[in-house]
Amino acid sequence: MKEKILYIPNQDEYLKVSAINNKIIRFHFSKDREWRHNYSFAIEKEILPIDFISEESENEFLISTSFLKISMDKNNGNIKIYDRENNCILSDYENLGYKRVDKKVYCYKEIKEETAFLGFGERTGDLNKKGKKLMNWNTDNPHHTPDIDHLYQSHPFFLAWNPQVSYGIFFDNTYRSYFDMGRENENYYYFFAEDGELDYYFIYGPTPKEVIEGYTELTGRCYLPPVWALGYQQSRWSYKDENEVKKIAEKFKEENIPCNVIYVDIDYMDGFRVFTIDKNKFPNFEKMIEELNKEGFRVVPIIDPGVKKDDSYEVYKEGIEKNYFCKRENEEIFVGHVWPGESVFPDFVREEVRKWWGEKQRVLVEKGISGIWNDMNEPSIIPSFDYKMMRLLFYHLKFKEPPRVPSFLEKEDFYSKTLSAEVVHGENKEFTHDEIHNVYGLLMAKASFEGWRDAKPEERPLIITRAGFSGIQKYSAVWTGDNKSIWEHLYMSIIMLQNLGISGVPFIGADVGGFWRDCEPELFARWIELGIFYPFFRNHSATNTKNQEPWEFGEHIEDIARKYIKLRYKLMPYLYSLFYEAKEKGTPILRSLILEFPKDPNAIKYEDEFMFGPSFLVAPIYEKGKNERDVYLPEGTWYNFWNNETFKGPNIIKVEAPLDIIPIFVKAGSIIPMRGEGNKIELRVYPGEGEFLYYEDDGISWDYEKGIYNLVRFSLSKDKLSMEYIHKGFKETEFITSILNG
Ligand code: MIG
């Protein structure tokens, strides 16, 4: 049997249960057996349910797969999920497994042994969200602090962990949704959405990595970024003209600091009109890029969704003619203020609009850019009064951060910072903005990615985005938006990136050095030291703030930055191999300790350290003036990366961390492929038991999709290393092995 339909008496509605595979069960509720929500913005591939065994007794239905047993009570619809050993992993709370109140749909579950609830996308605050309430509504909040709720992205997914078992829940609903993880009552958690249907997936682990693998089986996985996109990247709002961009590039050469990408922010455009270039500031945009490319720099420009309302502007005129912009129910085109002033917004829900937008990118692609930076796609709108203020503050009074809006104003409808709720989307106006809001950024990124594949099929792009929804990893890298140059925000990034990674998005980073405000030298050094472990490694800073390039903080800090940026490049083969793992399984690169040590009950307590792949444990310094810290080492033998001193875990040790040292430990049994001399790969081997999958390809084209790559399994037993080609489709690499002798 492939699906079971059940009547839920206390709601007078229906439930359809299906198994996506032996570990993933879908529960979809519907008023009238219509299951209107038979589409998904997050799950794009067709998912065919598998067969399961179904039994029936007087009071219950039982369905089972090779991993799970699901029992459903005929009298009240209660659902219980058991593993093979008959342990109950999850059960509805009382009779509240499904509840509809007006348009809202709710689901309550018992809190049993779950020690931690993780994921939920891009979140500030503690790593573990047990006892917290969270909302999903994509929002441009330039003052995000540890205690704010929602940010630019929505990922209605979480991972429930305890040392025995992990499972995940993906609530596939794009409306404004909420998760209360035992805040209201420690005996239950619940999630609900303002509208739509209760349609969720239970994803069994039992390990946290397997949950993420299951979740990304549904929502998709990243493509392999081009290797250059894993290097150091330099950005600024804004490098104001061609000369400045070139000077920055020259300076990197002069200072012998590797850098692969330079970004151009909004000021490269002609009056903030997307897909145009300011001819005064960038008279030879194309030539500038060509020259930079020769020197090893790539250029990535920003693109905002807002199209300037201007009758003499092609993109606007065309969009109007073709009826591509978002409208209200009454056919009036929605106009909102953003950087260009009055602007209109493409209706990215429609495939033809996405195609058109993707095509528009071509003018820039042809000028030689290497990717697209998608911003403001929550979508963010600046209320018109603020718009005038912002321009005044940033461009004339040189503010280093936006003023705070009093919170009583923010709650008012007239202060809405996004499209009006009256906007309707789709060919036949079939969607309200409430339903589309959270996926607007995802759809823009999709347009961006697909447009790129058409315009330049021979090269992988670097697509980055600020807004997103579950599944964004298929199209884009994500940066965590407008942080500040303060210690608290360096710390915050450690946690945000762990949860975003658990949410299936591996290619992620925060603005290194902080965006708003001036960065101080010590903070900059600490941030670069941490930043080399961000999968997406970009230094970016806001207009009017102190310049933030590595040489802006004195020679000592610059030396530190150089040393670390070079280390990042050295680790590139390791990092690229981790991206292969992310592409295959969704496994994050920057990992919470519980991902590598799922059975360690203490691992969850140390949110201020993380794993970089399976081998490196990184313990950043995040306080001013600190020169040492405690590091928790899970079970096993650990090598101090800097001096190879060994330690036995589990243990908490105190380590010295002068300004030029970030504590890094390597797990015994690790095999680390590093960039060696020439084209050789240097394998640094830390004796013990272990294995590593080394991946390589041309690093730039899509040829890997045709099997043109190598995959090599290195296995280590004590200090004996062996290798085996699992796939050989690319030219052979020379490996040089250095084994540490204890
Ligand atoms: O309202 O393009 O997060 O990275 O530099 C600010 C200017 C708009 C917000 C982005 C930031 C970017 C800035 N943008």
Short mmCIF file of N, CA, C and O in Angstrom, two decimals, residues 139-226:
data_model
loop_
_atom_site.label_atom_id
_atom_site.label_comp_id
_atom_site.label_asym_id
_atom_site.label_seq_id
_atom_site.Cartn_x
_atom_site.Cartn_y
_atom_site.Cartn_z
N THR A 139 12.46 38.65 7.27
CA THR A 139 12.48 40.05 7.70
C THR A 139 13.89 40.63 7.63
O THR A 139 14.85 40.00 8.07
N ASP A 140 13.97 41.81 7.08
CA ASP A 140 15.22 42.56 7.06
C ASP A 140 15.31 43.34 8.37
O ASP A 140 14.69 44.38 8.50
N ASN A 141 16.03 42.79 9.31
CA ASN A 141 16.17 43.47 10.60
C ASN A 141 17.64 43.85 10.77
O ASN A 141 18.47 43.00 11.08
N PRO A 142 17.95 45.13 10.55
CA PRO A 142 19.36 45.53 10.60
C PRO A 142 19.93 45.57 12.02
O PRO A 142 21.12 45.82 12.21
N HIS A 143 19.09 45.34 13.00
CA HIS A 143 19.56 45.36 14.39
C HIS A 143 19.38 44.00 15.02
O HIS A 143 18.76 43.87 16.08
N HIS A 144 19.84 42.95 14.34
CA HIS A 144 19.56 41.66 14.96
C HIS A 144 20.51 41.38 16.11
O HIS A 144 21.71 41.53 16.01
N THR A 145 19.90 40.98 17.20
CA THR A 145 20.62 40.72 18.45
C THR A 145 20.25 39.30 18.87
O THR A 145 19.35 38.70 18.29
N PRO A 146 20.92 38.76 19.89
CA PRO A 146 20.60 37.39 20.29
C PRO A 146 19.14 37.18 20.69
O PRO A 146 18.64 36.07 20.63
N ASP A 147 18.44 38.23 21.06
CA ASP A 147 17.07 38.00 21.55
C ASP A 147 15.98 38.29 20.52
O ASP A 147 14.80 38.24 20.83
N ILE A 148 16.35 38.59 19.28
CA ILE A 148 15.27 38.80 18.30
C ILE A 148 14.80 37.45 17.76
O ILE A 148 15.47 36.44 17.92
N ASP A 149 13.66 37.49 17.12
CA ASP A 149 13.08 36.23 16.66
C ASP A 149 13.51 35.92 15.23
O ASP A 149 14.59 35.39 14.98
N HIS A 150 12.68 36.29 14.28
CA HIS A 150 12.91 35.88 12.90
C HIS A 150 13.88 36.80 12.19
O HIS A 150 13.98 37.98 12.50
N LEU A 151 14.54 36.24 11.17
CA LEU A 151 15.46 37.05 10.35
C LEU A 151 15.13 36.89 8.86
O LEU A 151 13.98 36.70 8.51
N TYR A 152 16.17 36.94 8.03
CA TYR A 152 15.96 36.99 6.58
C TYR A 152 15.43 35.69 5.97
O TYR A 152 14.95 35.69 4.86
N GLN A 153 15.64 34.58 6.68
CA GLN A 153 15.31 33.28 6.11
C GLN A 153 14.26 32.55 6.95
O GLN A 153 14.18 32.76 8.15
N SER A 154 13.53 31.66 6.31
CA SER A 154 12.59 30.79 7.02
C SER A 154 12.86 29.34 6.69
O SER A 154 12.85 28.96 5.51
N HIS A 155 13.09 28.55 7.72
CA HIS A 155 13.30 27.11 7.53
C HIS A 155 12.46 26.38 8.57
O HIS A 155 12.93 26.14 9.68
N PRO A 156 11.21 26.09 8.23
CA PRO A 156 10.34 25.42 9.22
C PRO A 156 10.72 23.95 9.41
O PRO A 156 9.96 23.05 9.13
N PHE A 157 11.94 23.76 9.87
CA PHE A 157 12.49 22.43 10.05
C PHE A 157 13.29 22.41 11.35
O PHE A 157 13.96 23.38 11.68
N PHE A 158 13.20 21.31 12.08
CA PHE A 158 14.10 21.18 13.22
C PHE A 158 14.58 19.75 13.38
O PHE A 158 13.99 18.81 12.83
N LEU A 159 15.66 19.64 14.10
CA LEU A 159 16.27 18.36 14.43
C LEU A 159 16.10 18.18 15.94
O LEU A 159 16.52 19.05 16.71
N ALA A 160 15.48 17.08 16.34
CA ALA A 160 15.35 16.78 17.76
C ALA A 160 16.43 15.76 18.10
O ALA A 160 16.57 14.76 17.41
N TRP A 161 17.19 16.07 19.13
CA TRP A 161 18.33 15.21 19.45
C TRP A 161 18.32 14.76 20.91
O TRP A 161 17.97 15.53 21.80
N ASN A 162 18.66 13.52 21.14
CA ASN A 162 19.17 13.09 22.44
C ASN A 162 20.22 12.03 22.14
O ASN A 162 20.34 11.59 20.98
N PRO A 163 21.01 11.62 23.12
CA PRO A 163 22.14 10.73 22.80
C PRO A 163 21.72 9.39 22.18
O PRO A 163 22.54 8.73 21.56
N GLN A 164 20.44 9.00 22.32
CA GLN A 164 20.02 7.72 21.75
C GLN A 164 19.50 7.87 20.33
O GLN A 164 19.78 7.08 19.46
N VAL A 165 18.69 8.88 20.12
CA VAL A 165 18.01 8.97 18.83
C VAL A 165 17.76 10.42 18.42
O VAL A 165 17.53 11.28 19.25
N SER A 166 17.85 10.64 17.13
CA SER A 166 17.51 11.95 16.57
C SER A 166 16.44 11.77 15.51
O SER A 166 16.43 10.76 14.81
N TYR A 167 15.56 12.72 15.46
CA TYR A 167 14.59 12.75 14.36
C TYR A 167 14.40 14.20 13.93
O TYR A 167 14.83 15.12 14.63
N GLY A 168 13.77 14.39 12.79
CA GLY A 168 13.51 15.75 12.34
C GLY A 168 12.06 15.91 11.95
O GLY A 168 11.37 14.92 11.69
N ILE A 169 11.60 17.16 11.96
CA ILE A 169 10.27 17.46 11.43
C ILE A 169 10.40 18.61 10.46
O ILE A 169 11.00 19.64 10.77
N PHE A 170 9.86 18.40 9.28
CA PHE A 170 9.80 19.48 8.30
C PHE A 170 8.33 19.81 8.08
O PHE A 170 7.56 18.98 7.61
N PHE A 171 7.97 21.02 8.44
CA PHE A 171 6.60 21.51 8.30
C PHE A 171 6.55 22.27 6.98
O PHE A 171 7.02 23.40 6.88
N ASP A 172 6.03 21.62 5.97
CA ASP A 172 6.07 22.20 4.62
C ASP A 172 4.92 23.17 4.41
O ASP A 172 3.93 22.85 3.74
N ASN A 173 5.07 24.33 4.98
CA ASN A 173 4.03 25.34 4.90
C ASN A 173 4.75 26.69 4.84
O ASN A 173 5.62 26.96 5.66
N THR A 174 4.40 27.50 3.85
CA THR A 174 5.18 28.73 3.64
C THR A 174 4.58 29.95 4.33
O THR A 174 5.18 31.02 4.35
N TYR A 175 3.38 29.81 4.86
CA TYR A 175 2.78 30.95 5.56
C TYR A 175 3.60 31.28 6.80
O TYR A 175 4.47 30.51 7.20
N ARG A 176 3.26 32.40 7.39
CA ARG A 176 3.88 32.74 8.67
C ARG A 176 3.64 31.55 9.61
O ARG A 176 2.50 31.12 9.78
N SER A 177 4.71 31.01 10.16
CA SER A 177 4.51 29.85 11.02
C SER A 177 5.29 30.02 12.32
O SER A 177 6.17 30.89 12.42
N TYR A 178 4.94 29.19 13.28
CA TYR A 178 5.51 29.31 14.63
C TYR A 178 5.88 27.94 15.17
O TYR A 178 5.20 26.96 14.86
N PHE A 179 6.92 27.92 15.97
CA PHE A 179 7.28 26.70 16.68
C PHE A 179 7.41 27.06 18.15
O PHE A 179 8.19 27.96 18.49
N ASP A 180 6.66 26.41 19.00
CA ASP A 180 6.82 26.61 20.44
C ASP A 180 7.39 25.31 20.98
O ASP A 180 6.71 24.28 21.04
N MET A 181 8.68 25.35 21.36
CA MET A 181 9.39 24.13 21.70
C MET A 181 9.45 23.90 23.21
O MET A 181 10.52 23.78 23.80
N GLY A 182 8.28 23.89 23.83
CA GLY A 182 8.22 23.66 25.26
C GLY A 182 8.31 24.93 26.07
O GLY A 182 8.63 24.90 27.25
N ARG A 183 8.03 26.05 25.44
CA ARG A 183 8.07 27.30 26.18
C ARG A 183 6.77 27.47 26.96
O ARG A 183 6.77 27.80 28.14
N GLU A 184 5.67 27.21 26.26
CA GLU A 184 4.37 27.35 26.90
C GLU A 184 4.20 26.28 28.00
O GLU A 184 3.70 26.56 29.07
N ASN A 185 4.67 25.09 27.72
CA ASN A 185 4.52 23.99 28.66
C ASN A 185 5.62 22.98 28.37
O ASN A 185 5.81 22.56 27.23
N GLU A 186 6.33 22.56 29.42
CA GLU A 186 7.49 21.70 29.16
C GLU A 186 7.11 20.29 28.73
O GLU A 186 7.96 19.51 28.34
N ASN A 187 5.82 19.97 28.79
CA ASN A 187 5.39 18.62 28.40
C ASN A 187 5.11 18.46 26.91
O ASN A 187 4.92 17.36 26.43
N TYR A 188 4.99 19.58 26.22
CA TYR A 188 4.72 19.44 24.79
C TYR A 188 5.39 20.55 23.99
O TYR A 188 5.76 21.59 24.53
N TYR A 189 5.54 20.28 22.72
CA TYR A 189 5.88 21.35 21.78
C TYR A 189 4.80 21.39 20.72
O TYR A 189 4.04 20.43 20.57
N TYR A 190 4.68 22.50 20.03
CA TYR A 190 3.72 22.56 18.93
C TYR A 190 4.18 23.52 17.86
O TYR A 190 5.01 24.38 18.10
N PHE A 191 3.67 23.27 16.68
CA PHE A 191 3.94 24.21 15.59
C PHE A 191 2.63 24.49 14.89
O PHE A 191 1.70 23.68 14.91
N PHE A 192 2.53 25.68 14.33
CA PHE A 192 1.31 26.04 13.62
C PHE A 192 1.61 27.10 12.57
O PHE A 192 2.66 27.75 12.60
N ALA A 193 0.69 27.23 11.64
CA ALA A 193 0.82 28.24 10.59
C ALA A 193 -0.47 29.03 10.51
O ALA A 193 -1.54 28.54 10.91
N GLU A 194 -0.36 30.25 10.00
CA GLU A 194 -1.51 31.14 9.92
C GLU A 194 -2.56 30.65 8.94
O GLU A 194 -3.71 31.06 8.99
N ASP A 195 -2.13 29.81 8.01
CA ASP A 195 -3.05 29.41 6.94
C ASP A 195 -2.45 28.18 6.25
O ASP A 195 -1.39 27.70 6.63
N GLY A 196 -3.13 27.69 5.24
CA GLY A 196 -2.61 26.55 4.50
C GLY A 196 -2.97 25.25 5.19
O GLY A 196 -3.89 25.20 6.01
N GLU A 197 -2.24 24.21 4.88
CA GLU A 197 -2.57 22.90 5.43
C GLU A 197 -1.47 22.40 6.36
O GLU A 197 -0.33 22.83 6.27
N LEU A 198 -1.87 21.49 7.23
CA LEU A 198 -0.87 20.82 8.05
C LEU A 198 -0.29 19.69 7.20
O LEU A 198 -0.99 18.71 6.90
N ASP A 199 0.92 19.89 6.78
CA ASP A 199 1.58 18.95 5.86
C ASP A 199 3.02 18.86 6.38
O ASP A 199 3.78 19.80 6.23
N TYR A 200 3.32 17.76 7.06
CA TYR A 200 4.66 17.69 7.62
C TYR A 200 5.29 16.32 7.42
O TYR A 200 4.59 15.33 7.17
N TYR A 201 6.61 16.29 7.50
CA TYR A 201 7.37 15.07 7.32
C TYR A 201 8.09 14.73 8.61
O TYR A 201 8.74 15.60 9.20
N PHE A 202 7.98 13.49 8.99
CA PHE A 202 8.78 12.98 10.11
C PHE A 202 10.00 12.31 9.49
O PHE A 202 9.87 11.47 8.59
N ILE A 203 11.18 12.70 9.95
CA ILE A 203 12.41 12.16 9.37
C ILE A 203 13.22 11.49 10.47
O ILE A 203 13.66 12.13 11.43
N TYR A 204 13.38 10.19 10.32
CA TYR A 204 14.07 9.41 11.34
C TYR A 204 15.58 9.41 11.07
O TYR A 204 16.01 9.41 9.92
N GLY A 205 16.39 9.41 12.15
CA GLY A 205 17.85 9.35 12.01
C GLY A 205 18.34 7.94 11.86
O GLY A 205 18.30 7.44 10.75
N PRO A 206 18.75 7.23 12.88
CA PRO A 206 18.76 7.69 14.27
C PRO A 206 19.87 8.71 14.59
O PRO A 206 19.82 9.33 15.62
N THR A 207 20.85 8.89 13.70
CA THR A 207 21.89 9.88 14.01
C THR A 207 21.47 11.23 13.43
O THR A 207 20.71 11.28 12.46
N PRO A 208 21.99 12.31 13.99
CA PRO A 208 21.64 13.63 13.45
C PRO A 208 22.06 13.80 11.98
O PRO A 208 21.33 14.41 11.21
N LYS A 209 23.18 13.24 11.61
CA LYS A 209 23.59 13.36 10.21
C LYS A 209 22.58 12.70 9.27
O LYS A 209 22.31 13.19 8.18
N GLU A 210 22.04 11.55 9.72
CA GLU A 210 21.05 10.87 8.88
C GLU A 210 19.75 11.67 8.77
O GLU A 210 19.08 11.63 7.74
N VAL A 211 19.43 12.42 9.83
CA VAL A 211 18.24 13.27 9.74
C VAL A 211 18.46 14.34 8.68
O VAL A 211 17.61 14.58 7.82
N ILE A 212 19.63 14.95 8.71
CA ILE A 212 19.93 16.00 7.73
C ILE A 212 19.96 15.41 6.32
O ILE A 212 19.48 16.01 5.36
N GLU A 213 20.49 14.21 6.22
CA GLU A 213 20.51 13.54 4.92
C GLU A 213 19.07 13.32 4.41
O GLU A 213 18.77 13.58 3.24
N GLY A 214 18.20 12.91 5.33
CA GLY A 214 16.81 12.70 4.94
C GLY A 214 16.13 14.01 4.56
O GLY A 214 15.42 14.09 3.56
N TYR A 215 16.37 15.01 5.36
CA TYR A 215 15.75 16.32 5.09
C TYR A 215 16.20 16.89 3.74
O TYR A 215 15.40 17.44 2.98
N THR A 216 17.47 16.72 3.43
CA THR A 216 17.97 17.27 2.16
C THR A 216 17.66 16.33 0.99
O THR A 216 17.72 16.74 -0.16
N GLU A 217 17.32 15.08 1.32
CA GLU A 217 16.78 14.19 0.29
C GLU A 217 15.48 14.83 -0.24
O GLU A 217 15.19 14.81 -1.43
N LEU A 218 14.73 15.42 0.67
CA LEU A 218 13.47 16.08 0.29
C LEU A 218 13.72 17.44 -0.35
O LEU A 218 13.24 17.72 -1.44
N THR A 219 14.44 18.28 0.35
CA THR A 219 14.52 19.69 -0.07
C THR A 219 15.70 19.98 -0.99
O THR A 219 15.82 21.08 -1.50
N GLY A 220 16.54 19.00 -1.21
CA GLY A 220 17.62 19.16 -2.17
C GLY A 220 18.95 19.53 -1.53
O GLY A 220 19.02 19.85 -0.34
N ARG A 221 19.98 19.44 -2.33
CA ARG A 221 21.35 19.69 -1.83
C ARG A 221 22.06 20.67 -2.74
O ARG A 221 21.61 20.96 -3.84
N CYS A 222 23.17 21.15 -2.25
CA CYS A 222 23.90 22.18 -2.99
C CYS A 222 24.61 21.58 -4.20
O CYS A 222 24.85 20.39 -4.28
N TYR A 223 24.95 22.45 -5.14
CA TYR A 223 25.86 22.03 -6.21
C TYR A 223 27.27 22.32 -5.71
O TYR A 223 27.44 23.01 -4.69
N LEU A 224 28.25 21.81 -6.40
CA LEU A 224 29.62 22.09 -5.97
C LEU A 224 29.99 23.50 -6.38
O LEU A 224 29.97 23.82 -7.57
N PRO A 225 30.31 24.35 -5.43
CA PRO A 225 30.70 25.70 -5.81
C PRO A 225 32.02 25.64 -6.59
O PRO A 225 32.80 24.71 -6.40
N PRO A 226 32.25 26.64 -7.46
CA PRO A 226 33.57 26.67 -8.09
C PRO A 226 34.63 26.84 -7.01
O PRO A 226 34.37 27.50 -6.00
#
